[in-house]
Amino acid sequence: MIEMQGVSFGYLEGEPLLSDMTLSLQPGSFHFLTGPSGAGKTTFLRLCYADLLPAGGQMVAFDQDVRALSRDGIAALRRRVGVVHQDPQFLDHLPVAENIALPLTVSGEAVDMKELRELLIWVQMTQQARSLPPELSGANVSAPRWPAR
Ligand SMILES: Nc1ncnc2c1ncn2[C@@H]1O[C@H](COP(=O)(O)OP(=O)(O)OP(=O)(O)O)[C@@H](O)[C@H]1O
Ligand SMILES: [Mg+2]
């Protein structure tokens, strides 16, 4: 699914942050990536969804060389890679419920309103479903319980 052969990347010219990465991430496999702060974990993930492109080596995602992808090709790749960022990213002009449904909306899939409501109940955010993200405060949402009841 994602294959890297000798991939390198650096934010600054001539200063590689990641180098000689050779790996293969198979469909359905499960991986942990650990390392100290600043080691390059987020950078590695950004390479995986072509937010950054390798400076050297070869990276193939879903059978395509990422450096040969067009803008549309990169968009198509991103539709197949779900990412939960360490800093939450919302569209501030859309209500919470629409933000949650956004990955389905942009990929043209039907939104199951029953599932959406169940998700909101699970994280105890039904009251905030119509709120805009800037209106939310960590203080008015009680901590979710696990598992949901
Ligand atoms: N956009 C950027 N421009 C320049 N340098 C960057 C940029 N993003 C990250 N870096 C640098 O690259 C290195 C790796 O950063 P990265 O965010 O990938 O680390 P991380 O392993 O995800 O860290 P953390 O555990 O703190 O999230 C750090 O030294 C960081 O300062
Ligand atoms: Mg990080």
Short mmCIF file of N, CA, C and O in Angstrom, two decimals, residues 10-136:
data_model
loop_
_atom_site.label_atom_id
_atom_site.label_comp_id
_atom_site.label_asym_id
_atom_site.label_seq_id
_atom_site.Cartn_x
_atom_site.Cartn_y
_atom_site.Cartn_z
N GLY A 10 14.30 16.43 4.08
CA GLY A 10 14.77 17.46 5.02
C GLY A 10 14.06 18.75 4.72
O GLY A 10 13.74 19.04 3.57
N TYR A 11 13.76 19.53 5.75
CA TYR A 11 13.10 20.82 5.52
C TYR A 11 14.10 21.83 4.94
O TYR A 11 13.74 22.71 4.18
N LEU A 12 15.38 21.66 5.35
CA LEU A 12 16.39 22.59 4.87
C LEU A 12 17.29 21.89 3.87
O LEU A 12 17.68 20.73 4.09
N GLU A 13 17.58 22.59 2.77
CA GLU A 13 18.44 22.06 1.72
C GLU A 13 19.75 21.56 2.33
O GLU A 13 20.40 22.28 3.11
N GLY A 14 20.13 20.32 1.99
CA GLY A 14 21.40 19.78 2.43
C GLY A 14 21.43 19.30 3.88
O GLY A 14 22.47 18.91 4.38
N GLU A 15 20.25 19.38 4.57
CA GLU A 15 20.20 18.89 5.96
C GLU A 15 19.09 17.85 6.09
O GLU A 15 17.96 18.18 6.46
N PRO A 16 19.41 16.59 5.75
CA PRO A 16 18.35 15.58 5.82
C PRO A 16 17.90 15.32 7.26
O PRO A 16 18.73 15.21 8.16
N LEU A 17 16.59 15.30 7.44
CA LEU A 17 16.02 14.97 8.76
C LEU A 17 15.79 13.46 8.81
O LEU A 17 16.09 12.80 9.80
N LEU A 18 15.23 12.94 7.72
CA LEU A 18 14.99 11.50 7.60
C LEU A 18 15.80 11.01 6.41
O LEU A 18 15.83 11.67 5.37
N SER A 19 16.46 9.86 6.56
CA SER A 19 17.22 9.36 5.41
C SER A 19 17.20 7.84 5.36
O SER A 19 17.01 7.18 6.38
N ASP A 20 17.37 7.35 4.14
CA ASP A 20 17.46 5.92 3.88
C ASP A 20 16.33 5.11 4.53
O ASP A 20 16.56 4.09 5.17
N MET A 21 15.11 5.59 4.34
CA MET A 21 13.95 4.86 4.90
C MET A 21 13.44 3.86 3.86
O MET A 21 13.01 4.25 2.77
N THR A 22 13.53 2.58 4.23
CA THR A 22 13.01 1.54 3.37
C THR A 22 12.01 0.72 4.17
O THR A 22 12.36 0.15 5.21
N LEU A 23 10.77 0.74 3.73
CA LEU A 23 9.74 0.01 4.48
C LEU A 23 8.55 -0.24 3.57
O LEU A 23 8.41 0.35 2.51
N SER A 24 7.69 -1.12 4.06
CA SER A 24 6.50 -1.48 3.31
C SER A 24 5.34 -1.59 4.29
O SER A 24 5.42 -2.36 5.24
N LEU A 25 4.32 -0.76 4.10
CA LEU A 25 3.15 -0.80 4.98
C LEU A 25 2.03 -1.51 4.22
O LEU A 25 1.54 -1.01 3.21
N GLN A 26 1.68 -2.68 4.69
CA GLN A 26 0.70 -3.51 3.98
C GLN A 26 -0.73 -3.19 4.41
O GLN A 26 -0.94 -2.81 5.57
N PRO A 27 -1.70 -3.37 3.51
CA PRO A 27 -3.10 -3.12 3.88
C PRO A 27 -3.48 -3.95 5.10
O PRO A 27 -3.13 -5.13 5.19
N GLY A 28 -4.16 -3.32 6.04
CA GLY A 28 -4.64 -4.03 7.23
C GLY A 28 -3.59 -4.22 8.30
O GLY A 28 -3.89 -4.72 9.38
N SER A 29 -2.35 -3.81 8.02
CA SER A 29 -1.31 -3.99 9.05
C SER A 29 -1.39 -2.82 10.03
O SER A 29 -2.00 -1.80 9.77
N PHE A 30 -0.78 -3.00 11.17
CA PHE A 30 -0.91 -2.06 12.28
C PHE A 30 0.48 -1.71 12.77
O PHE A 30 1.29 -2.60 13.02
N HIS A 31 0.80 -0.44 12.85
CA HIS A 31 2.17 -0.03 13.20
C HIS A 31 2.17 1.07 14.25
O HIS A 31 1.30 1.93 14.25
N PHE A 32 3.13 1.01 15.12
CA PHE A 32 3.40 2.12 16.04
C PHE A 32 4.66 2.82 15.58
O PHE A 32 5.62 2.16 15.17
N LEU A 33 4.68 4.13 15.66
CA LEU A 33 5.89 4.89 15.35
C LEU A 33 6.22 5.69 16.59
O LEU A 33 5.44 6.55 17.01
N THR A 34 7.32 5.39 17.21
CA THR A 34 7.68 6.09 18.44
C THR A 34 9.02 6.78 18.26
O THR A 34 9.82 6.40 17.40
N GLY A 35 9.26 7.77 19.08
CA GLY A 35 10.54 8.47 19.03
C GLY A 35 10.44 9.77 19.80
O GLY A 35 9.33 10.26 20.02
N PRO A 36 11.56 10.33 20.18
CA PRO A 36 11.53 11.58 20.95
C PRO A 36 10.92 12.72 20.16
O PRO A 36 10.85 12.66 18.93
N SER A 37 10.48 13.75 20.88
CA SER A 37 9.93 14.93 20.23
C SER A 37 10.97 15.51 19.27
O SER A 37 12.14 15.65 19.62
N GLY A 38 10.53 15.76 18.04
CA GLY A 38 11.45 16.32 17.04
C GLY A 38 12.15 15.26 16.22
O GLY A 38 12.95 15.58 15.34
N ALA A 39 11.86 13.99 16.50
CA ALA A 39 12.55 12.90 15.78
C ALA A 39 12.11 12.84 14.31
O ALA A 39 12.86 12.37 13.46
N GLY A 40 10.88 13.29 14.03
CA GLY A 40 10.41 13.28 12.65
C GLY A 40 9.16 12.42 12.42
O GLY A 40 8.86 12.09 11.27
N LYS A 41 8.43 12.10 13.49
CA LYS A 41 7.23 11.25 13.34
C LYS A 41 6.16 11.94 12.48
O LYS A 41 5.63 11.34 11.55
N THR A 42 5.86 13.19 12.82
CA THR A 42 4.85 13.91 12.04
C THR A 42 5.32 14.10 10.60
O THR A 42 4.55 13.96 9.65
N THR A 43 6.61 14.37 10.44
CA THR A 43 7.17 14.54 9.10
C THR A 43 6.98 13.25 8.29
O THR A 43 6.59 13.29 7.12
N PHE A 44 7.24 12.11 8.93
CA PHE A 44 7.06 10.82 8.26
C PHE A 44 5.60 10.65 7.82
O PHE A 44 5.32 10.24 6.69
N LEU A 45 4.64 10.98 8.72
CA LEU A 45 3.23 10.85 8.36
C LEU A 45 2.87 11.78 7.21
O LEU A 45 2.10 11.41 6.32
N ARG A 46 3.43 12.99 7.23
CA ARG A 46 3.14 13.94 6.14
C ARG A 46 3.64 13.40 4.80
O ARG A 46 3.03 13.63 3.76
N LEU A 47 4.75 12.65 4.84
CA LEU A 47 5.22 12.00 3.60
C LEU A 47 4.21 10.94 3.16
O LEU A 47 3.94 10.79 1.97
N CYS A 48 3.62 10.23 4.13
CA CYS A 48 2.70 9.13 3.80
C CYS A 48 1.44 9.61 3.09
O CYS A 48 0.83 8.86 2.34
N TYR A 49 0.99 10.86 3.34
CA TYR A 49 -0.19 11.32 2.61
C TYR A 49 0.17 12.45 1.63
O TYR A 49 -0.68 13.23 1.22
N ALA A 50 1.46 12.47 1.24
CA ALA A 50 1.95 13.37 0.19
C ALA A 50 1.70 14.85 0.50
O ALA A 50 1.51 15.66 -0.40
N ASP A 51 1.74 15.18 1.80
CA ASP A 51 1.72 16.59 2.18
C ASP A 51 3.14 17.13 1.96
O ASP A 51 3.34 18.31 1.68
N LEU A 52 4.12 16.23 2.09
CA LEU A 52 5.51 16.51 1.75
C LEU A 52 5.94 15.45 0.74
O LEU A 52 5.44 14.33 0.79
N LEU A 53 6.85 15.81 -0.13
CA LEU A 53 7.34 14.84 -1.10
C LEU A 53 8.79 14.48 -0.78
O LEU A 53 9.56 15.35 -0.33
N PRO A 54 9.19 13.22 -1.00
CA PRO A 54 10.56 12.83 -0.69
C PRO A 54 11.57 13.65 -1.49
O PRO A 54 11.32 13.99 -2.65
N ALA A 55 12.71 13.92 -0.86
CA ALA A 55 13.79 14.61 -1.57
C ALA A 55 14.60 13.59 -2.36
O ALA A 55 15.16 13.90 -3.41
N GLY A 56 14.66 12.37 -1.84
CA GLY A 56 15.41 11.31 -2.53
C GLY A 56 14.76 9.97 -2.30
O GLY A 56 13.88 9.83 -1.44
N GLY A 57 15.17 8.98 -3.08
CA GLY A 57 14.60 7.65 -2.97
C GLY A 57 13.28 7.56 -3.72
O GLY A 57 12.92 8.48 -4.47
N GLN A 58 12.58 6.46 -3.50
CA GLN A 58 11.33 6.26 -4.21
C GLN A 58 10.21 5.91 -3.24
O GLN A 58 10.41 5.10 -2.33
N MET A 59 9.08 6.55 -3.42
CA MET A 59 7.93 6.21 -2.59
C MET A 59 6.73 5.91 -3.47
O MET A 59 6.37 6.71 -4.34
N VAL A 60 6.16 4.75 -3.24
CA VAL A 60 5.00 4.31 -4.01
C VAL A 60 3.82 4.18 -3.05
O VAL A 60 3.93 3.54 -2.00
N ALA A 61 2.72 4.85 -3.39
CA ALA A 61 1.50 4.74 -2.57
C ALA A 61 0.38 4.27 -3.47
O ALA A 61 0.15 4.87 -4.53
N PHE A 62 -0.29 3.21 -3.07
CA PHE A 62 -1.36 2.63 -3.88
C PHE A 62 -0.90 2.44 -5.33
O PHE A 62 -1.55 2.86 -6.28
N ASP A 63 0.30 1.85 -5.46
CA ASP A 63 0.88 1.49 -6.77
C ASP A 63 1.29 2.69 -7.63
O ASP A 63 1.53 2.53 -8.83
N GLN A 64 1.36 3.88 -7.05
CA GLN A 64 1.77 5.03 -7.86
C GLN A 64 2.94 5.75 -7.20
O GLN A 64 2.96 5.93 -5.97
N ASP A 65 3.90 6.18 -8.04
CA ASP A 65 5.03 6.94 -7.54
C ASP A 65 4.51 8.33 -7.12
O ASP A 65 4.00 9.07 -7.97
N VAL A 66 4.66 8.66 -5.85
CA VAL A 66 4.04 9.91 -5.38
C VAL A 66 4.62 11.15 -6.06
O VAL A 66 3.92 12.14 -6.24
N ARG A 67 5.90 11.07 -6.47
CA ARG A 67 6.49 12.27 -7.09
C ARG A 67 5.97 12.50 -8.50
O ARG A 67 6.15 13.57 -9.06
N ALA A 68 5.31 11.48 -9.06
CA ALA A 68 4.75 11.64 -10.41
C ALA A 68 3.27 12.03 -10.36
O ALA A 68 2.64 12.22 -11.40
N LEU A 69 2.72 12.16 -9.15
CA LEU A 69 1.28 12.43 -9.05
C LEU A 69 0.96 13.88 -9.42
O LEU A 69 1.70 14.80 -9.06
N SER A 70 -0.14 14.06 -10.11
CA SER A 70 -0.65 15.40 -10.41
C SER A 70 -1.36 15.90 -9.14
O SER A 70 -1.53 15.16 -8.17
N ARG A 71 -1.78 17.17 -9.19
CA ARG A 71 -2.54 17.74 -8.07
C ARG A 71 -3.79 16.89 -7.79
O ARG A 71 -4.10 16.59 -6.64
N ASP A 72 -4.49 16.49 -8.85
CA ASP A 72 -5.68 15.65 -8.68
C ASP A 72 -5.31 14.28 -8.13
O ASP A 72 -6.05 13.70 -7.35
N GLY A 73 -4.14 13.78 -8.57
CA GLY A 73 -3.68 12.48 -8.09
C GLY A 73 -3.39 12.52 -6.59
O GLY A 73 -3.71 11.57 -5.86
N ILE A 74 -2.82 13.63 -6.14
CA ILE A 74 -2.55 13.78 -4.71
C ILE A 74 -3.87 13.87 -3.94
O ILE A 74 -4.04 13.25 -2.88
N ALA A 75 -4.84 14.60 -4.50
CA ALA A 75 -6.16 14.69 -3.85
C ALA A 75 -6.79 13.31 -3.74
O ALA A 75 -7.37 12.96 -2.71
N ALA A 76 -6.65 12.51 -4.80
CA ALA A 76 -7.23 11.15 -4.80
C ALA A 76 -6.54 10.29 -3.74
O ALA A 76 -7.19 9.51 -3.03
N LEU A 77 -5.22 10.44 -3.61
CA LEU A 77 -4.47 9.70 -2.60
C LEU A 77 -4.96 10.07 -1.20
O LEU A 77 -5.20 9.21 -0.35
N ARG A 78 -5.18 11.37 -0.97
CA ARG A 78 -5.60 11.83 0.37
C ARG A 78 -6.97 11.29 0.75
O ARG A 78 -7.27 11.12 1.93
N ARG A 79 -7.82 11.03 -0.26
CA ARG A 79 -9.13 10.46 0.05
C ARG A 79 -9.01 9.05 0.59
O ARG A 79 -9.94 8.52 1.17
N ARG A 80 -7.84 8.43 0.35
CA ARG A 80 -7.67 7.04 0.79
C ARG A 80 -6.86 6.93 2.08
O ARG A 80 -6.62 5.84 2.56
N VAL A 81 -6.37 8.08 2.56
CA VAL A 81 -5.54 8.04 3.77
C VAL A 81 -6.21 8.91 4.84
O VAL A 81 -6.29 10.12 4.69
N GLY A 82 -6.72 8.29 5.89
CA GLY A 82 -7.33 9.04 6.99
C GLY A 82 -6.27 9.41 8.01
O GLY A 82 -5.45 8.58 8.38
N VAL A 83 -6.26 10.65 8.42
CA VAL A 83 -5.25 11.12 9.38
C VAL A 83 -5.94 11.82 10.55
O VAL A 83 -6.80 12.68 10.33
N VAL A 84 -5.60 11.43 11.76
CA VAL A 84 -6.06 12.17 12.94
C VAL A 84 -4.86 12.96 13.44
O VAL A 84 -3.89 12.37 13.92
N HIS A 85 -4.89 14.26 13.28
CA HIS A 85 -3.75 15.09 13.64
C HIS A 85 -3.62 15.28 15.14
O HIS A 85 -4.60 15.20 15.87
N GLN A 86 -2.39 15.55 15.60
CA GLN A 86 -2.21 15.77 17.03
C GLN A 86 -2.87 17.09 17.45
O GLN A 86 -3.30 17.23 18.58
N ASP A 87 -2.97 18.05 16.54
CA ASP A 87 -3.74 19.26 16.81
C ASP A 87 -5.03 19.15 16.01
O ASP A 87 -4.96 19.00 14.79
N PRO A 88 -6.21 19.24 16.67
CA PRO A 88 -7.44 19.09 15.91
C PRO A 88 -7.58 20.16 14.84
O PRO A 88 -7.23 21.32 15.07
N GLN A 89 -8.03 19.75 13.68
CA GLN A 89 -8.22 20.68 12.57
C GLN A 89 -9.71 20.71 12.22
O GLN A 89 -10.29 19.69 11.91
N PHE A 90 -10.34 21.88 12.30
CA PHE A 90 -11.75 22.02 11.94
C PHE A 90 -11.92 23.11 10.90
O PHE A 90 -11.06 23.99 10.77
N LEU A 91 -13.06 23.06 10.21
CA LEU A 91 -13.44 24.20 9.37
C LEU A 91 -14.37 25.04 10.23
O LEU A 91 -15.46 24.61 10.59
N ASP A 92 -13.91 26.24 10.59
CA ASP A 92 -14.61 27.05 11.59
C ASP A 92 -15.98 27.55 11.16
O ASP A 92 -16.79 27.91 12.00
N HIS A 93 -16.24 27.59 9.84
CA HIS A 93 -17.54 28.09 9.39
C HIS A 93 -18.58 26.97 9.29
O HIS A 93 -19.74 27.24 8.96
N LEU A 94 -18.19 25.74 9.59
CA LEU A 94 -19.15 24.63 9.55
C LEU A 94 -19.45 24.14 10.97
O LEU A 94 -18.53 24.02 11.79
N PRO A 95 -20.73 23.82 11.26
CA PRO A 95 -21.07 23.30 12.58
C PRO A 95 -20.33 21.99 12.87
O PRO A 95 -19.87 21.30 11.94
N VAL A 96 -20.26 21.65 14.15
CA VAL A 96 -19.56 20.45 14.59
C VAL A 96 -20.00 19.21 13.81
O VAL A 96 -19.17 18.44 13.31
N ALA A 97 -21.32 19.02 13.68
CA ALA A 97 -21.83 17.81 13.00
C ALA A 97 -21.32 17.74 11.56
O ALA A 97 -20.94 16.67 11.08
N GLU A 98 -21.29 18.90 10.90
CA GLU A 98 -20.82 18.90 9.50
C GLU A 98 -19.31 18.69 9.41
O GLU A 98 -18.82 18.11 8.46
N ASN A 99 -18.59 19.16 10.41
CA ASN A 99 -17.15 18.89 10.46
C ASN A 99 -16.89 17.39 10.59
O ASN A 99 -16.00 16.84 9.93
N ILE A 100 -17.69 16.74 11.43
CA ILE A 100 -17.50 15.29 11.63
C ILE A 100 -17.79 14.54 10.33
O ILE A 100 -17.09 13.60 9.96
N ALA A 101 -18.83 15.00 9.62
CA ALA A 101 -19.24 14.30 8.39
C ALA A 101 -18.39 14.67 7.18
O ALA A 101 -18.51 14.06 6.12
N LEU A 102 -17.49 15.66 7.35
CA LEU A 102 -16.76 16.22 6.21
C LEU A 102 -16.02 15.19 5.34
O LEU A 102 -16.11 15.24 4.10
N PRO A 103 -15.30 14.22 5.94
CA PRO A 103 -14.60 13.25 5.07
C PRO A 103 -15.56 12.51 4.14
O PRO A 103 -15.21 12.23 2.99
N LEU A 104 -16.76 12.21 4.65
CA LEU A 104 -17.75 11.53 3.80
C LEU A 104 -18.28 12.50 2.75
O LEU A 104 -18.40 12.15 1.57
N THR A 105 -18.59 13.73 3.18
CA THR A 105 -19.15 14.71 2.25
C THR A 105 -18.21 14.96 1.08
O THR A 105 -18.63 14.94 -0.07
N VAL A 106 -16.92 15.20 1.38
CA VAL A 106 -16.00 15.53 0.29
C VAL A 106 -15.70 14.34 -0.61
O VAL A 106 -15.34 14.50 -1.77
N SER A 107 -15.88 13.12 -0.07
CA SER A 107 -15.63 11.97 -0.94
C SER A 107 -16.92 11.51 -1.62
O SER A 107 -16.95 10.47 -2.27
N GLY A 108 -17.99 12.30 -1.46
CA GLY A 108 -19.23 12.05 -2.19
C GLY A 108 -20.03 10.87 -1.65
O GLY A 108 -20.89 10.34 -2.35
N GLU A 109 -19.75 10.49 -0.40
CA GLU A 109 -20.49 9.36 0.17
C GLU A 109 -21.64 9.86 1.04
O GLU A 109 -21.58 10.95 1.60
N ALA A 110 -22.66 9.02 1.15
CA ALA A 110 -23.84 9.41 1.93
C ALA A 110 -23.48 9.45 3.41
O ALA A 110 -22.71 8.63 3.90
N VAL A 111 -24.04 10.44 4.10
CA VAL A 111 -23.83 10.54 5.55
C VAL A 111 -24.98 9.84 6.24
O VAL A 111 -26.14 10.17 6.01
N ASP A 112 -24.65 8.84 7.06
CA ASP A 112 -25.67 8.11 7.81
C ASP A 112 -25.97 8.92 9.08
O ASP A 112 -25.17 8.93 10.02
N MET A 113 -27.12 9.60 9.10
CA MET A 113 -27.43 10.51 10.21
C MET A 113 -27.56 9.77 11.53
O MET A 113 -27.24 10.31 12.58
N LYS A 114 -28.00 8.49 11.46
CA LYS A 114 -28.13 7.71 12.70
C LYS A 114 -26.73 7.47 13.29
O LYS A 114 -26.52 7.64 14.49
N GLU A 115 -25.79 7.11 12.42
CA GLU A 115 -24.42 6.88 12.90
C GLU A 115 -23.80 8.16 13.44
O GLU A 115 -23.09 8.15 14.44
N LEU A 116 -24.08 9.26 12.75
CA LEU A 116 -23.54 10.55 13.19
C LEU A 116 -24.06 10.88 14.58
O LEU A 116 -23.30 11.29 15.47
N ARG A 117 -25.36 10.66 14.79
CA ARG A 117 -25.95 10.94 16.10
C ARG A 117 -25.35 10.03 17.17
O ARG A 117 -25.05 10.46 18.28
N GLU A 118 -25.15 8.75 16.82
CA GLU A 118 -24.54 7.82 17.79
C GLU A 118 -23.14 8.26 18.18
O GLU A 118 -22.75 8.17 19.35
N LEU A 119 -22.39 8.75 17.19
CA LEU A 119 -21.04 9.26 17.48
C LEU A 119 -21.09 10.43 18.45
O LEU A 119 -20.30 10.51 19.40
N LEU A 120 -22.05 11.35 18.19
CA LEU A 120 -22.17 12.53 19.06
C LEU A 120 -22.57 12.13 20.47
O LEU A 120 -22.06 12.69 21.46
N ILE A 121 -23.46 11.13 20.59
CA ILE A 121 -23.86 10.65 21.92
C ILE A 121 -22.65 10.04 22.62
O ILE A 121 -22.38 10.29 23.79
N TRP A 122 -21.87 9.27 21.85
CA TRP A 122 -20.70 8.57 22.39
C TRP A 122 -19.72 9.54 23.06
O TRP A 122 -19.20 9.31 24.14
N VAL A 123 -19.50 10.69 22.40
CA VAL A 123 -18.55 11.66 22.96
C VAL A 123 -19.27 12.78 23.71
O VAL A 123 -18.67 13.81 24.03
N GLN A 124 -20.59 12.55 23.99
CA GLN A 124 -21.39 13.50 24.78
C GLN A 124 -21.35 14.91 24.20
O GLN A 124 -21.11 15.88 24.91
N MET A 125 -21.59 14.99 22.89
CA MET A 125 -21.58 16.31 22.26
C MET A 125 -22.84 16.60 21.46
O MET A 125 -22.83 17.45 20.56
N THR A 126 -23.96 15.94 21.83
CA THR A 126 -25.20 16.20 21.08
C THR A 126 -25.63 17.66 21.23
O THR A 126 -26.15 18.26 20.29
N GLN A 127 -25.40 18.26 22.41
CA GLN A 127 -25.79 19.66 22.64
C GLN A 127 -25.00 20.62 21.75
O GLN A 127 -25.45 21.73 21.46
N GLN A 128 -23.81 20.19 21.33
CA GLN A 128 -22.94 21.09 20.57
C GLN A 128 -22.98 20.82 19.06
O GLN A 128 -22.23 21.43 18.30
N ALA A 129 -23.87 19.90 18.62
CA ALA A 129 -23.87 19.47 17.23
C ALA A 129 -23.99 20.64 16.24
O ALA A 129 -23.38 20.64 15.18
N ARG A 130 -24.78 21.67 16.61
CA ARG A 130 -24.99 22.81 15.69
C ARG A 130 -24.04 23.96 15.99
O ARG A 130 -24.10 24.99 15.32
N SER A 131 -23.18 23.81 17.00
CA SER A 131 -22.24 24.90 17.34
C SER A 131 -21.11 24.97 16.32
O SER A 131 -20.74 23.95 15.72
N LEU A 132 -20.55 26.16 16.17
CA LEU A 132 -19.36 26.29 15.33
C LEU A 132 -18.13 26.02 16.20
O LEU A 132 -18.13 26.33 17.40
N PRO A 133 -17.07 25.43 15.63
CA PRO A 133 -15.89 25.08 16.43
C PRO A 133 -15.36 26.22 17.32
O PRO A 133 -15.04 25.97 18.48
N PRO A 134 -15.31 27.49 16.84
CA PRO A 134 -14.78 28.54 17.73
C PRO A 134 -15.67 28.79 18.95
O PRO A 134 -15.21 29.40 19.92
N GLU A 135 -16.94 28.34 18.89
CA GLU A 135 -17.84 28.54 20.03
C GLU A 135 -17.62 27.51 21.12
O GLU A 135 -18.16 27.62 22.22
N LEU A 136 -16.86 26.47 20.80
CA LEU A 136 -16.65 25.39 21.78
C LEU A 136 -15.56 25.76 22.76
O LEU A 136 -14.61 26.45 22.42
#
